[in-house]
GROMACS .gro file of C-alpha atoms in nm:
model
  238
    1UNK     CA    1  -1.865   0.430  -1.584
    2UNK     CA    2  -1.633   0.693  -1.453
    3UNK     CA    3  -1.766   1.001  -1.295
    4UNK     CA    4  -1.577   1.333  -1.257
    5UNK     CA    5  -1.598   1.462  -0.895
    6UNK     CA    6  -1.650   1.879  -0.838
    7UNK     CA    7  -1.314   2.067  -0.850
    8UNK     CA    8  -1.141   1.972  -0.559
    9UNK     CA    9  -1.041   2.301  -0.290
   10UNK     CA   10  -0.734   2.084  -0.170
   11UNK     CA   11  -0.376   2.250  -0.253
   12UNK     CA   12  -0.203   1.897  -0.370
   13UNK     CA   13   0.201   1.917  -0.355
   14UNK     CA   14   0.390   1.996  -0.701
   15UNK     CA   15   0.491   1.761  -0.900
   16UNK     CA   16   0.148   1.520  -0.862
   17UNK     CA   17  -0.117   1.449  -1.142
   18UNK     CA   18  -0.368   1.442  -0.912
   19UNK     CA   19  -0.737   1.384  -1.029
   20UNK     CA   20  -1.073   1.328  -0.803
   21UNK     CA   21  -1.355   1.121  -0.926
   22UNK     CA   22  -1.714   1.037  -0.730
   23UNK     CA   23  -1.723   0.683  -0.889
   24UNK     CA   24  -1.534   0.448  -1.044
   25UNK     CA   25  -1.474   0.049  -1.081
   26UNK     CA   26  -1.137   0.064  -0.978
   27UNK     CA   27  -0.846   0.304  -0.958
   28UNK     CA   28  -0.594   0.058  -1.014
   29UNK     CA   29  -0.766  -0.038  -1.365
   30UNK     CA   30  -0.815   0.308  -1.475
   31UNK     CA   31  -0.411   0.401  -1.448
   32UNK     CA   32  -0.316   0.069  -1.567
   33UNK     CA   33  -0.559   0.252  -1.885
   34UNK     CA   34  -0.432   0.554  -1.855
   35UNK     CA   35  -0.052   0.423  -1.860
   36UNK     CA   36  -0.119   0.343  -2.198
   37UNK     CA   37  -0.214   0.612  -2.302
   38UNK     CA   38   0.089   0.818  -2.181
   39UNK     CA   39  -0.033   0.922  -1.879
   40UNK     CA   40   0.265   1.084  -1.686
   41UNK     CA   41   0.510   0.988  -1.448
   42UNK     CA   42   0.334   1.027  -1.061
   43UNK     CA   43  -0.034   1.030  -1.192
   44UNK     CA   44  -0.294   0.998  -0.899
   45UNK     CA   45  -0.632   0.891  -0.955
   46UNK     CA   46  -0.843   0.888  -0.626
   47UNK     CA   47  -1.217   0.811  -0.631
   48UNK     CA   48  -1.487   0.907  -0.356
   49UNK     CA   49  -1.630   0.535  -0.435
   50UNK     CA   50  -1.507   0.226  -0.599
   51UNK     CA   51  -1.714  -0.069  -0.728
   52UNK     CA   52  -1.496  -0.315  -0.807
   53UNK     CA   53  -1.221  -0.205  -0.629
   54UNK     CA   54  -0.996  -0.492  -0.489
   55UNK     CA   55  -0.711  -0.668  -0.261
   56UNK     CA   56  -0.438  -0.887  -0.243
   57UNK     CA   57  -0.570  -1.259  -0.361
   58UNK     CA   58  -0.855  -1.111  -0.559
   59UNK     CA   59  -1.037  -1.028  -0.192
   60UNK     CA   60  -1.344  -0.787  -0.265
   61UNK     CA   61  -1.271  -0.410  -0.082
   62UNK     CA   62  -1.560  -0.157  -0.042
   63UNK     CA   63  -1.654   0.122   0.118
   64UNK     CA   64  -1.923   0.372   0.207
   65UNK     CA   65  -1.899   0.630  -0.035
   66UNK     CA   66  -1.679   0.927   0.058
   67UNK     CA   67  -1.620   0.750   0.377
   68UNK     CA   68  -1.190   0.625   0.288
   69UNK     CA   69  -0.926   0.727   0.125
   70UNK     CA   70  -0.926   0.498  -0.245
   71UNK     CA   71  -0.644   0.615  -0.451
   72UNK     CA   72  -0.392   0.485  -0.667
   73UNK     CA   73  -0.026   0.592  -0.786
   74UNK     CA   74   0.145   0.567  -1.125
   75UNK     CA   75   0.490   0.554  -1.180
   76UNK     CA   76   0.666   0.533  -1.522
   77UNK     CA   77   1.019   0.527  -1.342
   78UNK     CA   78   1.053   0.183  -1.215
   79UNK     CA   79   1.337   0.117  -0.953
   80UNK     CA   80   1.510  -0.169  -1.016
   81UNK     CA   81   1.350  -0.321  -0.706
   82UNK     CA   82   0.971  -0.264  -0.785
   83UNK     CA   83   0.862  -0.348  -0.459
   84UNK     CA   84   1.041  -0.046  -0.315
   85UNK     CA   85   0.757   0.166  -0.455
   86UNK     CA   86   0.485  -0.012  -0.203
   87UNK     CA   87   0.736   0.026   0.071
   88UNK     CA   88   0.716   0.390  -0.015
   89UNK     CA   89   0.340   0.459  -0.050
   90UNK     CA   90   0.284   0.261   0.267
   91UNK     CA   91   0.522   0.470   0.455
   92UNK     CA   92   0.427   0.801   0.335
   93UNK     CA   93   0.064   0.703   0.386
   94UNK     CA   94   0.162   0.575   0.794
   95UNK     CA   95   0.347   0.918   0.813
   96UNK     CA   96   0.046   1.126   0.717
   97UNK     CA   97  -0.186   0.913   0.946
   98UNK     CA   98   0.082   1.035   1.227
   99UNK     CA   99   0.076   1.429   1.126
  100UNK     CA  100  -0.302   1.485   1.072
  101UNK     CA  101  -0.470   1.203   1.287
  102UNK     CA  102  -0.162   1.137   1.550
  103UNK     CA  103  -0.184   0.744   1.513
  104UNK     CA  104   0.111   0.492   1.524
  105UNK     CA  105   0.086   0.304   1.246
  106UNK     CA  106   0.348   0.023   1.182
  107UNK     CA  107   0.336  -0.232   0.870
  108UNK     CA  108   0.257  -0.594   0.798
  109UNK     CA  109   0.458  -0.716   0.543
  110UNK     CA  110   0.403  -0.728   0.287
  111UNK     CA  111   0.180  -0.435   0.248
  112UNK     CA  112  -0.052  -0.380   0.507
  113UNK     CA  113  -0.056  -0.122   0.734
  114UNK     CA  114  -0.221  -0.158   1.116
  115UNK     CA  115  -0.342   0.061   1.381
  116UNK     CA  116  -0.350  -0.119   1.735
  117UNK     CA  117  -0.292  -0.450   1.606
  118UNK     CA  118  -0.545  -0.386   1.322
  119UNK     CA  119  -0.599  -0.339   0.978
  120UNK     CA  120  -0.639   0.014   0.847
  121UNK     CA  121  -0.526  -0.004   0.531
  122UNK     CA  122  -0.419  -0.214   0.246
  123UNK     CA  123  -0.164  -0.199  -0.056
  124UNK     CA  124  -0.188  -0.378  -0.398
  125UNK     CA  125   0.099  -0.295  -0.681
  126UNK     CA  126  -0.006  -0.400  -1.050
  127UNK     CA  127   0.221  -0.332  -1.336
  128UNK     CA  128   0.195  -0.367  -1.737
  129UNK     CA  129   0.426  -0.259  -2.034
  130UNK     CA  130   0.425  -0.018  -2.177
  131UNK     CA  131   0.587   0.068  -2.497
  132UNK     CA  132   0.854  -0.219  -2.381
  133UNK     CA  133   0.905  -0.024  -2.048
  134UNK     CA  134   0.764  -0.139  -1.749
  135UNK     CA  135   0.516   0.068  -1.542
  136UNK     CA  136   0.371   0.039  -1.191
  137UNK     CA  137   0.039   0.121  -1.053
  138UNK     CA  138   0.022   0.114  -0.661
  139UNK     CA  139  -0.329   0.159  -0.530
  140UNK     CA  140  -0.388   0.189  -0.128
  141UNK     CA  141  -0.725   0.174   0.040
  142UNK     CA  142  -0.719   0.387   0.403
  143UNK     CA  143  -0.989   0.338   0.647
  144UNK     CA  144  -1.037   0.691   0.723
  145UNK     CA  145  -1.439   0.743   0.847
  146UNK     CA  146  -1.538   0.359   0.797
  147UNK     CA  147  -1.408   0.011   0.860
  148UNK     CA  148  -1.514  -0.348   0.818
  149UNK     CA  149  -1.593  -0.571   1.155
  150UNK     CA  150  -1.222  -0.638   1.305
  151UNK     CA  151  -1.054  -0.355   1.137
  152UNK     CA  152  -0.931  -0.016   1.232
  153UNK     CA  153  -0.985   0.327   1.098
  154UNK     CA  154  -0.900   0.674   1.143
  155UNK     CA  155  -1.205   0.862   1.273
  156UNK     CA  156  -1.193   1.264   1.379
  157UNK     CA  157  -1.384   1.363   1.086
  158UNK     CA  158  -1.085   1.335   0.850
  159UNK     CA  159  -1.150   1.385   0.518
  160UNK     CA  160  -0.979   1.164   0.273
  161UNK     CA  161  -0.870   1.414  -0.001
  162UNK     CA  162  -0.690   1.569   0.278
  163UNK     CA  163  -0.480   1.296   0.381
  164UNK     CA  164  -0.432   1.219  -0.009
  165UNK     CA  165  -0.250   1.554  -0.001
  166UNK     CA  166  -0.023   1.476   0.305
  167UNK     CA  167   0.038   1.138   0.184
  168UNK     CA  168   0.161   1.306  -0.140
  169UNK     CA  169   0.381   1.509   0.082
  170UNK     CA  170   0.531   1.243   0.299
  171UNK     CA  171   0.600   1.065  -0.029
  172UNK     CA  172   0.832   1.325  -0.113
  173UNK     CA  173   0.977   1.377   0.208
  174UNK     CA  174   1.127   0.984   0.244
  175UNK     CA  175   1.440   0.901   0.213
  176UNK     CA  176   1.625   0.797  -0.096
  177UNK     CA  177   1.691   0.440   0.058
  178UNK     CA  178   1.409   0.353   0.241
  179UNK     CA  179   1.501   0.057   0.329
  180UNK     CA  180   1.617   0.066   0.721
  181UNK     CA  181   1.299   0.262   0.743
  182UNK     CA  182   1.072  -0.024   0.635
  183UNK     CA  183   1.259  -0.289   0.878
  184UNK     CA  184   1.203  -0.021   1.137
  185UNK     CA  185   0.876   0.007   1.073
  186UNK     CA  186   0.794  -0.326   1.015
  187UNK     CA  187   0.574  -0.508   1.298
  188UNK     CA  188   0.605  -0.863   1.173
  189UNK     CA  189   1.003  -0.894   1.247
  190UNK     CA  190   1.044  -1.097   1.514
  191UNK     CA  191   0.673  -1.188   1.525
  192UNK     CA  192   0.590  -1.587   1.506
  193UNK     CA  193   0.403  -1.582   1.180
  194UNK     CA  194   0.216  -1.819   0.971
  195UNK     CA  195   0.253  -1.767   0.597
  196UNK     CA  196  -0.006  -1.873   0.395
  197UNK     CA  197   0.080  -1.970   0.053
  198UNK     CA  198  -0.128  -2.140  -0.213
  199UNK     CA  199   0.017  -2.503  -0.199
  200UNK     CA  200   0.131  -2.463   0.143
  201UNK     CA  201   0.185  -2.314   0.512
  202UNK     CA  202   0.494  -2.246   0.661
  203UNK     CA  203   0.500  -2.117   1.053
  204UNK     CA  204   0.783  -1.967   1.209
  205UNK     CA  205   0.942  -1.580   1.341
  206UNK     CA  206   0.994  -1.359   1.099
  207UNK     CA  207   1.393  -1.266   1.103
  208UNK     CA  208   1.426  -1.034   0.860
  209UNK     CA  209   1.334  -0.863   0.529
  210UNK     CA  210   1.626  -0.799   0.278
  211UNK     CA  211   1.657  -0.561   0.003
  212UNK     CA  212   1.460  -0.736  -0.240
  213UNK     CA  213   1.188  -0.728  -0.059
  214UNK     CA  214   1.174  -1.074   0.035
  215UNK     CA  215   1.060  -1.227   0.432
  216UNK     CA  216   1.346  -1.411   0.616
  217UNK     CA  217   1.114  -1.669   0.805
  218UNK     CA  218   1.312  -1.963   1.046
  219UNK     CA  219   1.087  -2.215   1.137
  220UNK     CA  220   1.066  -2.465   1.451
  221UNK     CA  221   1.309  -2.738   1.250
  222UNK     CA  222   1.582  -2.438   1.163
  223UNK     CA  223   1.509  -2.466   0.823
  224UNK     CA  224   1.503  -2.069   0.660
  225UNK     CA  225   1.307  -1.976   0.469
  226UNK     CA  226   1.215  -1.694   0.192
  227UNK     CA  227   0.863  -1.550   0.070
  228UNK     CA  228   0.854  -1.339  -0.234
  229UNK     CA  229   0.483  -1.311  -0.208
  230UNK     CA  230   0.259  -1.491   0.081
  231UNK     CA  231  -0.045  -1.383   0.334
  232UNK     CA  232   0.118  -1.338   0.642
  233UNK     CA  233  -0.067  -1.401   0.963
  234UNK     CA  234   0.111  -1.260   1.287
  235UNK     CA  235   0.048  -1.531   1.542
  236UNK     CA  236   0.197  -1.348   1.871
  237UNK     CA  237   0.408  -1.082   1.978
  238UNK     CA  238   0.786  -1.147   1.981
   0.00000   0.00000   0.00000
């Protein structure tokens, strides 16, 4: 059962539906309610705790309570590419790690982002309909105070709901094609990869990822190919 959090102190940017909560199952399942019930364009639901909060390929993800940043996004304006809107939220969450903690983050494709080679934080974009119009949920788990064996985090005594705010910020700041900032961003181009898909495993360099959102891949027989969706493993550096 949901749990409202104390009034949060933290001045969140205009234009955000921002709402704190101690405990909940997941974030991403509480807009994807919410959407439905006409909550509003560029709600944000963040909790202190999740308990059945969760990754790409159904993977469990938990923290230590009030130890990470858990929050998720909802946006009733879809772009006709809806992948651009992870693209964003990873961005603006790498570019608030920079201002307040002064780390490099770069991306995994397709929505990861890493910290010295490592995992500090993770994307995962449901959608539904609603009233016949598509919406899209993107929730994003940051490794602020806490991370799993292998995995990278923050540190400095951040607190979460802070970078929450500056990721709100950085949101707003990006570009209206964001696009060339992705590719720039992204650490997997040129990076021998292995993609993991659920019938099969294709290795290769990463060459590219076009508009669509979609991984150019050229493997050891020339043969191109395209991933719409696929775990990517980066093998070496290029």
């Amino acid at each position: 059962m949901e749990r409202p959090s104390a009034t949060s102190s933290v001045d969140w940017p205009h234009g955000w539906h921002v709402r704190v909560v101690d405990e909940t199952g997941s974030t991403n399942a509480d807009l994807l309610a919410a959407a439905a019930s006409g909550a509003p364009h560029r709600s944000v639901l963040a909790a202190r705790h999740q308990t059945a909060g969760r990754g790409r390929l159904d993977r469990r993800w938990e923290a230590h309570a009030g130890a990470n940043l858990l929050v998720s996004l909802l946006f009733t304006e879809v772009p006709d590419h809806a992948h651009e809107l992870t693209q964003r939220v990873a961005l603006a969450a790498a570019d608030a790690a920079a201002t307040l903690a002064g780390a490099d983050v770069r991306l995994k494709w397709p929505n990861d982002l890493l910290l010295d080679g490592r995992k500090l934080a993770g994307v995962l974009a449901q959608s539904t309909f609603v009233d016949g119009r598509r919406v899209v949920v993107v929730g994003i788990g940051v490794n602020v105070g806490w991370a799993p064996p292998d995995a990278a985090l923050l540190g400095g005594g951040l607190e979460p709901m802070a970078l929450l705010a500056e990721m709100l910020r950085a949101y707003d700041r990006l570009p209206t094609d964001v696009w060339p900032l992705y590719r720039e961003r992204l650490a997997t181009l040129g990076v021998a990869v292995r993609v993991e898909l659920p019938t099969e495993t294709i290795e290769g360099r990463a060459l590219d990822v076009e508009r669509d959102g979609r991984l150019v891949v050229l493997d050891a027989c020339g043969i191109t190919h395209r991933f719409d969706v696929g775990d990517v493993v980066h093998l070496r550096a290029g």
